């Protein structure tokens, strides 16, 4: 029995993209019956939305694909996260830079969710529903590729 891998998904507000990434990744591992292998969470680099549920547009797009985000609550990235998590997945290059600047200790690997080739999951907050479709599609493909990479023997 291998130890669970711990993954933290990070965006700016923790109400649009990273809750969706956490929910989609959880649904993929649940579908494989492998929930025990992972500890999953999400957080934001910003503090504006602490304690709030995900944006209704993220809840809706997730529900449309059978993923429930309704129990999630936003939190901000904390200094301990860099020691608690094995891998921290940033949704865009700004989040990546903010995470790298915020880390003073801890061994978490920090990378983009979409890193081959490096690509942002664009911030959908100020746009329309189309942006959330696009976020879902990108997050889903990023989570599938991440799970495949973690399944590959080192
Ligand atoms: P997220 O989207 O980073 O995907 O959660 C945003 C949510 C809120 C804000 C920006 C982005 N905001 O400026 O309040």
Short mmCIF file of C-alpha atoms and ligand atoms in Angstrom, two decimals, residues 11-19 48-49 123-126, ligand 1:
data_model
loop_
_atom_site.label_atom_id
_atom_site.label_comp_id
_atom_site.label_asym_id
_atom_site.label_seq_id
_atom_site.Cartn_x
_atom_site.Cartn_y
_atom_site.Cartn_z
CA UNK A 11 -6.31 29.77 -8.61
CA UNK A 12 -6.85 33.42 -7.65
CA UNK A 13 -10.20 33.43 -5.86
CA UNK A 14 -10.77 29.70 -5.15
CA UNK A 15 -14.34 30.07 -6.35
CA UNK A 16 -14.17 29.34 -10.12
CA UNK A 17 -11.28 27.29 -11.50
CA UNK A 18 -9.58 25.48 -8.60
CA UNK A 19 -12.84 24.17 -7.01
CA UNK A 48 -11.56 38.09 -1.19
CA UNK A 49 -13.81 35.03 -1.16
CA UNK A 123 -9.83 33.38 -15.42
CA UNK A 124 -13.57 33.18 -16.28
CA UNK A 125 -14.86 35.41 -13.45
CA UNK A 126 -15.71 38.53 -15.47
P1 LIG B 1 -10.89 32.00 -9.80
O1 LIG B 1 -11.70 33.24 -10.42
O2 LIG B 1 -9.49 32.53 -9.55
O3 LIG B 1 -10.92 30.98 -10.86
O4 LIG B 1 -11.61 31.60 -8.53
C1 LIG B 1 -11.77 34.49 -9.82
C2 LIG B 1 -12.70 34.73 -8.82
C3 LIG B 1 -12.80 35.99 -8.26
C4 LIG B 1 -11.96 37.00 -8.70
C5 LIG B 1 -11.04 36.76 -9.70
C6 LIG B 1 -10.94 35.50 -10.25
N1 LIG B 1 -12.08 38.29 -8.16
O5 LIG B 1 -11.40 39.21 -8.66
O6 LIG B 1 -12.83 38.50 -7.19
#
